[in-house]
Amino acid sequence: MEWQITDRQFTIRIRTPRELHFWIKTIAMVTCCDFILRIQHYFWPIIPNEVADVVLNLYYIFFILGIYITINYFKKPRKVIINFDSGTFRYFYFLASRKYYFAEVECIRIATDMSKALTKLKGNMYHRVYLKLRKQSFLFLGEFDDDQQLNLFINELRNVFDVHVDKLHKVGRKLSKEVRLGRYTIEKEISRGGMGKVFLARDDFMQKAVAIKVLPANLALKYDHANNFARETRILQKLRHPNIIQIYDVGREKGKKTDIYFYAMECIHGKPLSFFIKEKAITIEQSVRYAIQLSLALDYIHSHKVVHRDIKPENILIRNEGSCVLIDFGIARDISIRYKKIYKRVFRHQPEISHHVGTLPYMSPEQISAHHDIDYRTDIYSLGITLYEMLVFKRAFTGNSATILRAIPTSTPTPPSKENPRVPQSLDTIVMKAIAKNKNKRYQSGALLANDLHNWLHDIVVEKQQLNLWQSLSQKFLHFFQG
């Protein structure tokens, strides 16, 4: 669609799909009739030649007229002259290129089609823009799948016509002002990932904003995705912590082919940690404070036999008041004894609970290697890599996927103080211990990591490394003779 607005003239290529579809259907119908007449006339010559000639002439007339209409439709922009005083405009009608028609605009209508957004993971919300005229007629202007282009176009239209905007939503053939999932009214899409989409919604019962995570219908048909979604909801329902996203409700909505599964969670007013890292808008002290909060959150979920397996800046939200929240438990795993037995016996070959899940630059060495069991210490490693990135504003491992895959088990990142001189060397000790290749040499719990970070924050010296038995006895022996 091409459009341009000046002071007194509004030039636009107005699309009228109903008229175009009518002529296409007419040509198709006449073509079918012509084909049937030719077949019957050849095999069963009972139709007079005069009738066949008339049908052929009509076919040629409609065909030429259809070509003419199609060319005009695609190539000829029409001008709309605005009368600001009366609130009317005149425009070229579709078939009468030299004739002007007057119309009064009542409102601008935006019909948002939510069908693909709710049923397909990669489907977008399409916005169709109409001008509502007198006598309840609508003039179709175009279709947008980009919110910025839509808002720009709508603002220009409002400046020209000075009318209100009527927003409607569409699911399937139903057109309404609201799209609902249970007691929740969908407003807009916030984000999407491999396990579903997240929408901003309004809880009509509690009268507050919530975030709705939806498993699109095309994924609900697959057992693996439906099972992962159910596991995620079960994990979130048993977690209650100020630094973990809180789930409110779980629901299911009837669909045409399959049901739409969703759950409602708290709406976080803030931005992801990745935004602050990209903008370099985070201090060393803030980084340590966020790492303490996340360490305590990890210690809590590990006490409930849950491993997150996807700790990264994109899955950490910073509230406007300053606290952080851990989100997206889509690939989290329950490592309770009962589940572990089932995993070893039945599900060890299923991809959704295999080692190779997560985000590659933040995966631990044991996540990459299939020869080591994954436990809670993989989250400690990922948090250490995230803290490293907060301190130096770049990832610990860079390059393509193959390079990172080789580097994680073998290469040790440069200490943060070497990358950023403002990072104290005493903080290197904590970070490098958290990202140790051997999981037995890392912090064995989130509480221990939080304790060392807290001590560093309050100027308490942290030992560079844990002494072994021989070093400990040597120190005691030396102190005994010196004392």
Short mmCIF file of C-alpha atoms in Angstrom, two decimals:
data_model
loop_
_atom_site.label_atom_id
_atom_site.label_comp_id
_atom_site.label_asym_id
_atom_site.label_seq_id
_atom_site.Cartn_x
_atom_site.Cartn_y
_atom_site.Cartn_z
CA MET A 1 0.00 0.00 0.00
CA GLU A 2 1.27 3.46 -0.96
CA TRP A 3 0.08 6.53 0.85
CA GLN A 4 1.09 10.13 1.30
CA ILE A 5 -0.64 12.97 3.13
CA THR A 6 -0.20 16.66 2.42
CA ASP A 7 -2.12 19.68 3.71
CA ARG A 8 -5.11 19.35 1.41
CA GLN A 9 -4.60 16.08 -0.37
CA PHE A 10 -4.49 12.48 0.77
CA THR A 11 -3.03 10.17 -1.88
CA ILE A 12 -3.45 6.47 -1.31
CA ARG A 13 -3.73 3.27 -3.27
CA ILE A 14 -7.07 2.10 -1.93
CA ARG A 15 -7.50 -1.63 -1.99
CA THR A 16 -10.96 -3.11 -2.42
CA PRO A 17 -10.47 -6.86 -2.16
CA ARG A 18 -14.19 -7.67 -2.33
CA GLU A 19 -14.57 -6.15 -5.78
CA LEU A 20 -11.37 -7.74 -7.01
CA HIS A 21 -12.41 -11.13 -5.65
CA PHE A 22 -15.81 -10.74 -7.34
CA TRP A 23 -14.21 -10.29 -10.77
CA ILE A 24 -11.75 -13.11 -10.22
CA LYS A 25 -14.60 -15.44 -9.26
CA THR A 26 -16.62 -14.28 -12.25
CA ILE A 27 -13.76 -15.01 -14.65
CA ALA A 28 -13.24 -18.41 -13.04
CA MET A 29 -16.93 -19.25 -13.29
CA VAL A 30 -17.19 -18.21 -16.96
CA THR A 31 -14.03 -20.15 -17.74
CA CYS A 32 -15.51 -23.29 -16.17
CA CYS A 33 -18.75 -22.83 -18.10
CA ASP A 34 -16.80 -22.39 -21.33
CA PHE A 35 -14.81 -25.55 -20.63
CA ILE A 36 -17.96 -27.54 -19.87
CA LEU A 37 -19.68 -26.26 -23.01
CA ARG A 38 -16.69 -27.18 -25.15
CA ILE A 39 -16.59 -30.72 -23.69
CA GLN A 40 -20.32 -31.21 -24.14
CA HIS A 41 -20.27 -29.75 -27.62
CA TYR A 42 -17.47 -32.10 -28.63
CA PHE A 43 -18.86 -35.30 -27.11
CA TRP A 44 -22.58 -34.56 -27.21
CA PRO A 45 -23.31 -31.93 -29.85
CA ILE A 46 -26.83 -30.96 -28.79
CA ILE A 47 -26.03 -27.35 -27.87
CA PRO A 48 -26.60 -24.97 -30.78
CA ASN A 49 -23.58 -23.18 -32.16
CA GLU A 50 -25.25 -19.81 -31.58
CA VAL A 51 -25.46 -20.43 -27.82
CA ALA A 52 -21.84 -21.56 -27.67
CA ASP A 53 -20.74 -18.45 -29.59
CA VAL A 54 -22.63 -16.17 -27.19
CA VAL A 55 -21.02 -17.85 -24.18
CA LEU A 56 -17.57 -17.53 -25.76
CA ASN A 57 -18.13 -13.83 -26.49
CA LEU A 58 -19.24 -13.25 -22.89
CA TYR A 59 -16.18 -15.09 -21.69
CA TYR A 60 -13.85 -12.89 -23.77
CA ILE A 61 -15.61 -9.73 -22.61
CA PHE A 62 -15.36 -10.68 -18.94
CA PHE A 63 -11.76 -11.78 -19.38
CA ILE A 64 -10.68 -8.49 -20.96
CA LEU A 65 -12.66 -6.51 -18.38
CA GLY A 66 -11.04 -8.50 -15.57
CA ILE A 67 -7.55 -7.80 -16.93
CA TYR A 68 -8.38 -4.09 -17.15
CA ILE A 69 -9.70 -4.03 -13.58
CA THR A 70 -6.68 -5.93 -12.26
CA ILE A 71 -4.25 -3.53 -13.95
CA ASN A 72 -6.10 -0.54 -12.54
CA TYR A 73 -6.26 -2.15 -9.13
CA PHE A 74 -2.54 -2.77 -8.83
CA LYS A 75 -1.08 0.18 -10.73
CA LYS A 76 -3.38 3.15 -10.43
CA PRO A 77 -3.29 5.10 -7.18
CA ARG A 78 -6.38 7.16 -6.49
CA LYS A 79 -6.47 10.61 -4.93
CA VAL A 80 -8.68 11.48 -2.01
CA ILE A 81 -9.42 15.19 -1.61
CA ILE A 82 -10.12 16.12 2.00
CA ASN A 83 -12.65 18.75 3.08
CA PHE A 84 -11.56 19.65 6.61
CA ASP A 85 -14.56 21.91 7.24
CA SER A 86 -17.29 19.38 6.54
CA GLY A 87 -15.35 16.27 7.53
CA THR A 88 -15.90 14.65 4.15
CA PHE A 89 -13.65 13.49 1.36
CA ARG A 90 -14.09 12.61 -2.28
CA TYR A 91 -12.28 9.79 -3.99
CA PHE A 92 -12.10 7.96 -7.30
CA TYR A 93 -14.49 5.06 -7.38
CA PHE A 94 -13.05 1.71 -8.37
CA LEU A 95 -14.54 1.50 -11.90
CA ALA A 96 -15.10 5.18 -12.59
CA SER A 97 -11.61 6.63 -12.81
CA ARG A 98 -12.81 10.09 -13.90
CA LYS A 99 -15.64 10.39 -11.46
CA TYR A 100 -15.52 11.70 -7.88
CA TYR A 101 -17.67 10.40 -5.04
CA PHE A 102 -18.26 12.20 -1.75
CA ALA A 103 -18.24 10.36 1.56
CA GLU A 104 -18.23 11.32 5.21
CA VAL A 105 -15.87 9.49 7.55
CA GLU A 106 -17.35 8.45 10.90
CA CYS A 107 -14.36 6.66 12.41
CA ILE A 108 -11.19 4.71 11.71
CA ARG A 109 -11.52 1.01 12.42
CA ILE A 110 -8.63 -1.32 13.25
CA ALA A 111 -9.57 -4.99 13.02
CA THR A 112 -6.83 -7.08 14.63
CA ASP A 113 -6.83 -10.73 13.63
CA MET A 114 -5.67 -12.83 16.59
CA SER A 115 -6.28 -16.21 14.95
CA LYS A 116 -2.71 -16.94 13.87
CA ALA A 117 -1.25 -15.38 17.01
CA LEU A 118 -3.12 -17.85 19.21
CA THR A 119 -2.88 -20.91 17.01
CA LYS A 120 0.62 -20.67 15.50
CA LEU A 121 3.91 -20.01 17.25
CA LYS A 122 5.32 -17.99 14.35
CA GLY A 123 2.03 -16.36 13.43
CA ASN A 124 1.69 -12.59 13.81
CA MET A 125 -1.24 -10.38 14.61
CA TYR A 126 -2.47 -8.73 11.42
CA HIS A 127 -4.08 -5.30 11.64
CA ARG A 128 -6.53 -4.30 8.92
CA VAL A 129 -7.39 -0.61 8.66
CA TYR A 130 -10.78 0.60 7.41
CA LEU A 131 -12.55 3.93 7.11
CA LYS A 132 -16.11 3.69 8.35
CA LEU A 133 -18.35 5.79 6.10
CA ARG A 134 -21.96 6.81 6.32
CA LYS A 135 -24.60 4.15 5.65
CA GLN A 136 -22.46 1.60 7.57
CA SER A 137 -20.06 1.00 4.68
CA PHE A 138 -16.34 0.40 5.13
CA LEU A 139 -13.45 1.35 2.90
CA PHE A 140 -10.50 -1.05 3.26
CA LEU A 141 -7.14 0.77 3.23
CA GLY A 142 -4.55 -1.88 3.95
CA GLU A 143 -3.05 -4.50 6.23
CA PHE A 144 -0.13 -4.20 8.65
CA ASP A 145 1.84 -6.72 10.69
CA ASP A 146 4.18 -4.12 12.20
CA ASP A 147 2.92 -2.04 15.13
CA GLN A 148 5.13 0.96 14.37
CA GLN A 149 3.94 1.29 10.78
CA LEU A 150 0.37 0.86 11.96
CA ASN A 151 0.65 3.61 14.58
CA LEU A 152 2.30 5.95 12.08
CA PHE A 153 -0.46 5.38 9.55
CA ILE A 154 -3.24 5.76 12.14
CA ASN A 155 -1.78 9.03 13.46
CA GLU A 156 -1.71 10.45 9.94
CA LEU A 157 -5.31 9.40 9.38
CA ARG A 158 -6.43 10.97 12.65
CA ASN A 159 -4.71 14.23 11.77
CA VAL A 160 -6.58 14.29 8.46
CA PHE A 161 -10.07 13.18 9.48
CA ASP A 162 -10.13 14.14 13.17
CA VAL A 163 -12.23 11.13 14.18
CA HIS A 164 -11.92 8.48 16.85
CA VAL A 165 -10.30 5.07 16.37
CA ASP A 166 -12.43 1.98 16.85
CA LYS A 167 -10.37 -1.10 17.76
CA LEU A 168 -11.81 -4.55 17.28
CA HIS A 169 -10.35 -8.02 17.59
CA LYS A 170 -11.05 -11.00 15.40
CA VAL A 171 -10.65 -14.70 16.10
CA GLY A 172 -11.77 -16.89 13.24
CA ARG A 173 -14.94 -15.35 11.85
CA LYS A 174 -15.98 -13.71 15.11
CA LEU A 175 -15.41 -9.97 15.41
CA SER A 176 -15.57 -8.41 18.85
CA LYS A 177 -13.98 -5.71 20.93
CA GLU A 178 -12.20 -8.22 23.17
CA VAL A 179 -10.32 -11.49 22.83
CA ARG A 180 -10.71 -13.56 25.96
CA LEU A 181 -9.01 -16.59 27.46
CA GLY A 182 -11.08 -17.58 30.46
CA ARG A 183 -11.50 -14.52 32.63
CA TYR A 184 -8.59 -12.72 30.96
CA THR A 185 -8.80 -10.15 28.16
CA ILE A 186 -5.85 -10.22 25.76
CA GLU A 187 -4.39 -6.80 24.91
CA LYS A 188 -1.13 -7.34 23.01
CA GLU A 189 1.77 -9.73 22.47
CA ILE A 190 4.83 -9.12 24.65
CA SER A 191 7.29 -11.79 23.58
CA ARG A 192 7.64 -15.26 22.13
CA GLY A 193 10.02 -18.15 22.53
CA GLY A 194 10.39 -21.76 21.51
CA MET A 195 7.87 -22.93 24.14
CA GLY A 196 5.06 -20.42 23.60
CA LYS A 197 3.96 -16.80 23.48
CA VAL A 198 3.45 -14.25 26.24
CA PHE A 199 0.62 -11.71 26.03
CA LEU A 200 -0.26 -8.73 28.15
CA ALA A 201 -3.78 -9.25 29.49
CA ARG A 202 -6.24 -7.89 32.03
CA ASP A 203 -7.74 -9.98 34.81
CA ASP A 204 -11.41 -8.98 34.79
CA PHE A 205 -12.04 -10.51 38.22
CA MET A 206 -9.06 -9.00 40.08
CA GLN A 207 -8.97 -5.88 37.86
CA LYS A 208 -5.21 -5.91 37.34
CA ALA A 209 -2.70 -6.50 34.56
CA VAL A 210 -1.27 -9.99 34.16
CA ALA A 211 0.98 -11.79 31.72
CA ILE A 212 -0.50 -14.78 29.89
CA LYS A 213 1.74 -17.50 28.51
CA VAL A 214 -0.03 -19.40 25.74
CA LEU A 215 0.84 -22.71 24.16
CA PRO A 216 -0.31 -22.18 20.53
CA ALA A 217 -2.71 -24.73 19.12
CA ASN A 218 -0.18 -26.10 16.60
CA LEU A 219 2.22 -26.93 19.46
CA ALA A 220 -0.53 -28.33 21.67
CA LEU A 221 -1.01 -31.10 19.08
CA LYS A 222 2.53 -32.33 19.79
CA TYR A 223 2.88 -34.46 22.90
CA ASP A 224 6.39 -33.24 23.74
CA HIS A 225 5.42 -29.56 23.80
CA ALA A 226 2.20 -30.17 25.71
CA ASN A 227 4.10 -32.28 28.26
CA ASN A 228 6.77 -29.57 28.68
CA PHE A 229 4.11 -26.91 29.15
CA ALA A 230 2.34 -28.99 31.80
CA ARG A 231 5.66 -29.62 33.58
CA GLU A 232 6.44 -25.90 33.59
CA THR A 233 3.10 -25.06 35.20
CA ARG A 234 3.56 -27.76 37.86
CA ILE A 235 7.01 -26.43 38.71
CA LEU A 236 5.86 -22.82 38.97
CA GLN A 237 2.86 -23.73 41.10
CA LYS A 238 5.08 -25.06 43.89
CA LEU A 239 7.52 -22.11 43.88
CA ARG A 240 6.81 -18.95 45.90
CA HIS A 241 9.76 -16.57 46.14
CA PRO A 242 10.08 -12.77 45.72
CA ASN A 243 12.73 -13.22 43.00
CA ILE A 244 10.83 -15.87 41.01
CA ILE A 245 7.93 -15.14 38.68
CA GLN A 246 4.64 -15.95 40.40
CA ILE A 247 1.91 -17.97 38.69
CA TYR A 248 -1.75 -17.13 39.39
CA ASP A 249 -3.92 -19.45 37.36
CA VAL A 250 -3.88 -22.26 34.79
CA GLY A 251 -6.55 -22.60 32.14
CA ARG A 252 -7.65 -24.20 28.91
CA GLU A 253 -9.78 -22.69 26.16
CA LYS A 254 -11.70 -24.68 23.58
CA GLY A 255 -10.46 -24.29 20.03
CA LYS A 256 -11.53 -25.50 16.61
CA LYS A 257 -9.00 -28.29 16.16
CA THR A 258 -7.45 -28.48 19.61
CA ASP A 259 -7.54 -26.72 22.95
CA ILE A 260 -5.42 -23.66 23.76
CA TYR A 261 -3.49 -24.09 27.01
CA PHE A 262 -2.35 -21.06 29.01
CA TYR A 263 -1.39 -19.86 32.45
CA ALA A 264 -1.55 -16.40 34.03
CA MET A 265 1.40 -14.96 35.95
CA GLU A 266 2.36 -11.66 37.47
CA CYS A 267 3.08 -8.78 35.11
CA ILE A 268 6.55 -7.39 35.77
CA HIS A 269 6.94 -3.68 35.13
CA GLY A 270 10.56 -3.40 34.09
CA LYS A 271 13.14 -4.45 31.52
CA PRO A 272 15.30 -7.53 30.97
CA LEU A 273 18.82 -7.61 32.34
CA SER A 274 20.14 -7.93 28.78
CA PHE A 275 18.91 -4.38 28.09
CA PHE A 276 21.03 -2.91 30.91
CA ILE A 277 24.07 -4.93 29.83
CA LYS A 278 23.70 -3.76 26.23
CA GLU A 279 23.35 -0.13 27.33
CA LYS A 280 26.15 -0.54 29.94
CA ALA A 281 23.74 0.94 32.46
CA ILE A 282 24.63 -1.27 35.41
CA THR A 283 27.30 -0.69 38.06
CA ILE A 284 29.52 -3.29 39.73
CA GLU A 285 27.63 -2.90 43.00
CA GLN A 286 24.28 -3.40 41.24
CA SER A 287 25.64 -6.48 39.47
CA VAL A 288 26.67 -8.03 42.77
CA ARG A 289 23.32 -7.20 44.39
CA TYR A 290 21.42 -8.80 41.50
CA ALA A 291 23.68 -11.85 41.69
CA ILE A 292 22.94 -12.18 45.44
CA GLN A 293 19.19 -12.10 44.81
CA LEU A 294 19.47 -14.64 42.01
CA SER A 295 21.73 -16.91 44.10
CA LEU A 296 19.14 -17.00 46.87
CA ALA A 297 16.40 -17.67 44.32
CA LEU A 298 18.43 -20.56 42.90
CA ASP A 299 19.04 -21.93 46.38
CA TYR A 300 15.28 -21.89 46.92
CA ILE A 301 14.37 -23.70 43.69
CA HIS A 302 17.19 -26.22 44.23
CA SER A 303 15.76 -27.00 47.67
CA HIS A 304 12.54 -27.92 45.81
CA LYS A 305 14.47 -30.32 43.54
CA VAL A 306 14.19 -28.07 40.46
CA VAL A 307 16.97 -27.15 38.02
CA HIS A 308 16.27 -24.13 35.79
CA ARG A 309 18.84 -24.97 33.06
CA ASP A 310 18.44 -21.66 31.20
CA ILE A 311 19.86 -18.89 33.38
CA LYS A 312 20.74 -15.96 31.12
CA PRO A 313 20.21 -12.17 31.04
CA GLU A 314 17.13 -12.50 28.79
CA ASN A 315 15.41 -14.63 31.46
CA ILE A 316 16.05 -12.11 34.25
CA LEU A 317 13.75 -9.09 34.57
CA ILE A 318 14.70 -5.98 36.54
CA ARG A 319 11.72 -4.35 38.21
CA ASN A 320 11.42 -0.58 38.13
CA GLU A 321 12.03 -0.48 41.89
CA GLY A 322 15.34 -2.33 41.50
CA SER A 323 14.78 -6.00 42.38
CA CYS A 324 15.26 -8.81 39.87
CA VAL A 325 12.95 -11.69 38.91
CA LEU A 326 13.83 -15.05 37.37
CA ILE A 327 11.44 -16.10 34.59
CA ASP A 328 10.93 -18.73 31.88
CA PHE A 329 10.92 -22.20 33.40
CA GLY A 330 10.12 -23.74 30.01
CA ILE A 331 12.99 -26.24 30.09
CA ALA A 332 13.29 -26.55 33.88
CA ARG A 333 13.70 -30.09 35.16
CA ASP A 334 12.47 -31.80 38.30
CA ILE A 335 15.32 -33.90 39.71
CA SER A 336 13.39 -35.49 42.56
CA ILE A 337 14.12 -39.16 43.19
CA ARG A 338 10.88 -40.37 41.70
CA TYR A 339 11.30 -38.33 38.53
CA LYS A 340 14.96 -39.37 38.20
CA LYS A 341 14.02 -43.05 38.17
CA ILE A 342 11.44 -42.43 35.47
CA TYR A 343 13.95 -40.36 33.51
CA LYS A 344 16.62 -43.08 33.54
CA ARG A 345 14.16 -45.83 32.69
CA VAL A 346 11.91 -44.24 30.08
CA PHE A 347 12.70 -40.70 28.98
CA ARG A 348 16.48 -40.59 28.63
CA HIS A 349 16.29 -40.38 24.82
CA GLN A 350 13.68 -37.63 24.66
CA PRO A 351 15.09 -34.30 23.47
CA GLU A 352 13.15 -32.08 25.83
CA ILE A 353 14.95 -33.45 28.89
CA SER A 354 18.28 -34.25 27.29
CA HIS A 355 21.59 -32.54 28.06
CA HIS A 356 21.66 -30.39 24.97
CA VAL A 357 19.02 -27.87 26.01
CA GLY A 358 19.56 -24.28 27.01
CA THR A 359 21.27 -21.25 25.49
CA LEU A 360 24.73 -22.22 24.24
CA PRO A 361 26.92 -19.32 25.59
CA TYR A 362 25.52 -19.92 29.10
CA MET A 363 25.52 -23.73 29.12
CA SER A 364 27.76 -25.55 31.57
CA PRO A 365 30.34 -28.13 30.44
CA GLU A 366 28.15 -30.96 31.75
CA GLN A 367 25.19 -29.68 29.70
CA ILE A 368 27.28 -30.04 26.56
CA SER A 369 28.71 -33.42 27.48
CA ALA A 370 26.30 -36.35 27.55
CA HIS A 371 28.58 -38.29 29.91
CA HIS A 372 27.87 -36.22 33.02
CA ASP A 373 24.66 -35.91 35.02
CA ILE A 374 23.10 -32.48 35.28
CA ASP A 375 22.26 -31.17 38.74
CA TYR A 376 21.75 -27.83 40.47
CA ARG A 377 25.41 -26.82 39.99
CA THR A 378 24.76 -26.21 36.30
CA ASP A 379 22.62 -23.22 37.36
CA ILE A 380 25.51 -21.95 39.53
CA TYR A 381 27.74 -22.02 36.46
CA SER A 382 25.20 -20.18 34.28
CA LEU A 383 24.70 -17.54 36.96
CA GLY A 384 28.48 -17.09 37.16
CA ILE A 385 28.64 -16.57 33.40
CA THR A 386 25.78 -14.06 33.68
CA LEU A 387 27.60 -12.20 36.48
CA TYR A 388 30.75 -12.18 34.31
CA GLU A 389 28.76 -10.54 31.50
CA MET A 390 27.31 -7.96 33.90
CA LEU A 391 30.80 -6.97 35.02
CA VAL A 392 32.57 -6.74 31.65
CA PHE A 393 29.55 -6.03 29.34
CA LYS A 394 30.38 -8.88 27.00
CA ARG A 395 29.97 -12.64 26.96
CA ALA A 396 32.57 -14.95 28.39
CA PHE A 397 32.56 -17.04 25.19
CA THR A 398 32.11 -15.46 21.77
CA GLY A 399 32.18 -16.68 18.19
CA ASN A 400 30.03 -19.04 16.20
CA SER A 401 28.28 -22.06 17.68
CA ALA A 402 31.09 -24.50 16.87
CA THR A 403 33.71 -22.24 18.47
CA ILE A 404 31.67 -21.78 21.64
CA LEU A 405 30.91 -25.49 21.80
CA ARG A 406 34.64 -26.28 21.79
CA ALA A 407 35.58 -23.47 24.17
CA ILE A 408 33.15 -24.18 27.04
CA PRO A 409 34.70 -27.53 28.17
CA THR A 410 38.33 -26.54 27.51
CA SER A 411 38.92 -22.76 27.69
CA THR A 412 38.88 -20.62 30.82
CA PRO A 413 37.61 -17.04 30.36
CA THR A 414 39.91 -14.14 31.17
CA PRO A 415 39.29 -12.85 34.74
CA PRO A 416 36.82 -9.93 34.79
CA SER A 417 39.40 -7.49 36.17
CA LYS A 418 41.55 -8.02 33.07
CA GLU A 419 38.60 -7.15 30.81
CA ASN A 420 37.30 -4.30 32.95
CA PRO A 421 39.93 -2.53 35.14
CA ARG A 422 37.21 -1.20 37.44
CA VAL A 423 36.38 -4.72 38.63
CA PRO A 424 38.38 -5.52 41.83
CA GLN A 425 40.57 -8.60 41.74
CA SER A 426 38.90 -9.88 44.90
CA LEU A 427 35.70 -10.27 42.85
CA ASP A 428 37.60 -12.38 40.29
CA THR A 429 37.94 -15.10 42.91
CA ILE A 430 34.19 -15.45 43.33
CA VAL A 431 33.37 -15.33 39.62
CA MET A 432 36.07 -17.78 38.56
CA LYS A 433 35.03 -20.24 41.27
CA ALA A 434 31.39 -20.05 40.12
CA ILE A 435 32.38 -20.89 36.53
CA ALA A 436 34.87 -23.64 37.30
CA LYS A 437 34.86 -26.45 34.71
CA ASN A 438 34.71 -29.13 37.41
CA LYS A 439 31.35 -28.85 39.12
CA ASN A 440 32.85 -30.19 42.36
CA LYS A 441 35.10 -27.10 42.53
CA ARG A 442 32.21 -24.65 42.10
CA TYR A 443 30.01 -23.28 44.82
CA GLN A 444 27.94 -26.22 45.99
CA SER A 445 24.84 -24.13 46.64
CA GLY A 446 23.38 -20.75 45.81
CA ALA A 447 23.52 -19.81 49.49
CA LEU A 448 27.33 -20.20 49.58
CA LEU A 449 27.69 -18.01 46.49
CA ALA A 450 25.33 -15.41 47.96
CA ASN A 451 27.32 -15.45 51.23
CA ASP A 452 30.64 -14.74 49.50
CA LEU A 453 29.09 -11.99 47.38
CA HIS A 454 27.53 -10.46 50.50
CA ASN A 455 30.86 -10.56 52.31
CA TRP A 456 32.60 -8.93 49.34
CA LEU A 457 29.95 -6.24 49.22
CA HIS A 458 30.67 -5.44 52.88
CA ASP A 459 34.46 -5.43 52.40
CA ILE A 460 35.11 -8.84 53.94
CA VAL A 461 38.02 -10.68 52.32
CA VAL A 462 37.16 -13.93 50.59
CA GLU A 463 39.75 -16.69 50.50
CA LYS A 464 41.16 -17.15 47.04
CA GLN A 465 40.56 -20.87 47.06
CA GLN A 466 39.47 -23.55 49.43
CA LEU A 467 42.52 -25.13 51.12
CA ASN A 468 42.96 -28.88 50.94
CA LEU A 469 43.75 -30.99 53.99
CA TRP A 470 47.57 -30.86 53.56
CA GLN A 471 47.58 -27.06 53.14
CA SER A 472 45.35 -26.65 56.18
CA LEU A 473 47.60 -28.83 58.37
CA SER A 474 50.71 -26.99 57.12
CA GLN A 475 49.22 -23.64 58.08
CA LYS A 476 48.27 -24.89 61.53
CA PHE A 477 51.76 -26.34 62.04
CA LEU A 478 53.36 -23.04 60.99
CA HIS A 479 51.11 -21.00 63.28
CA PHE A 480 51.90 -23.34 66.16
CA PHE A 481 55.65 -22.74 65.92
CA GLN A 482 55.26 -19.03 65.25
CA GLY A 483 52.97 -18.65 68.22
#
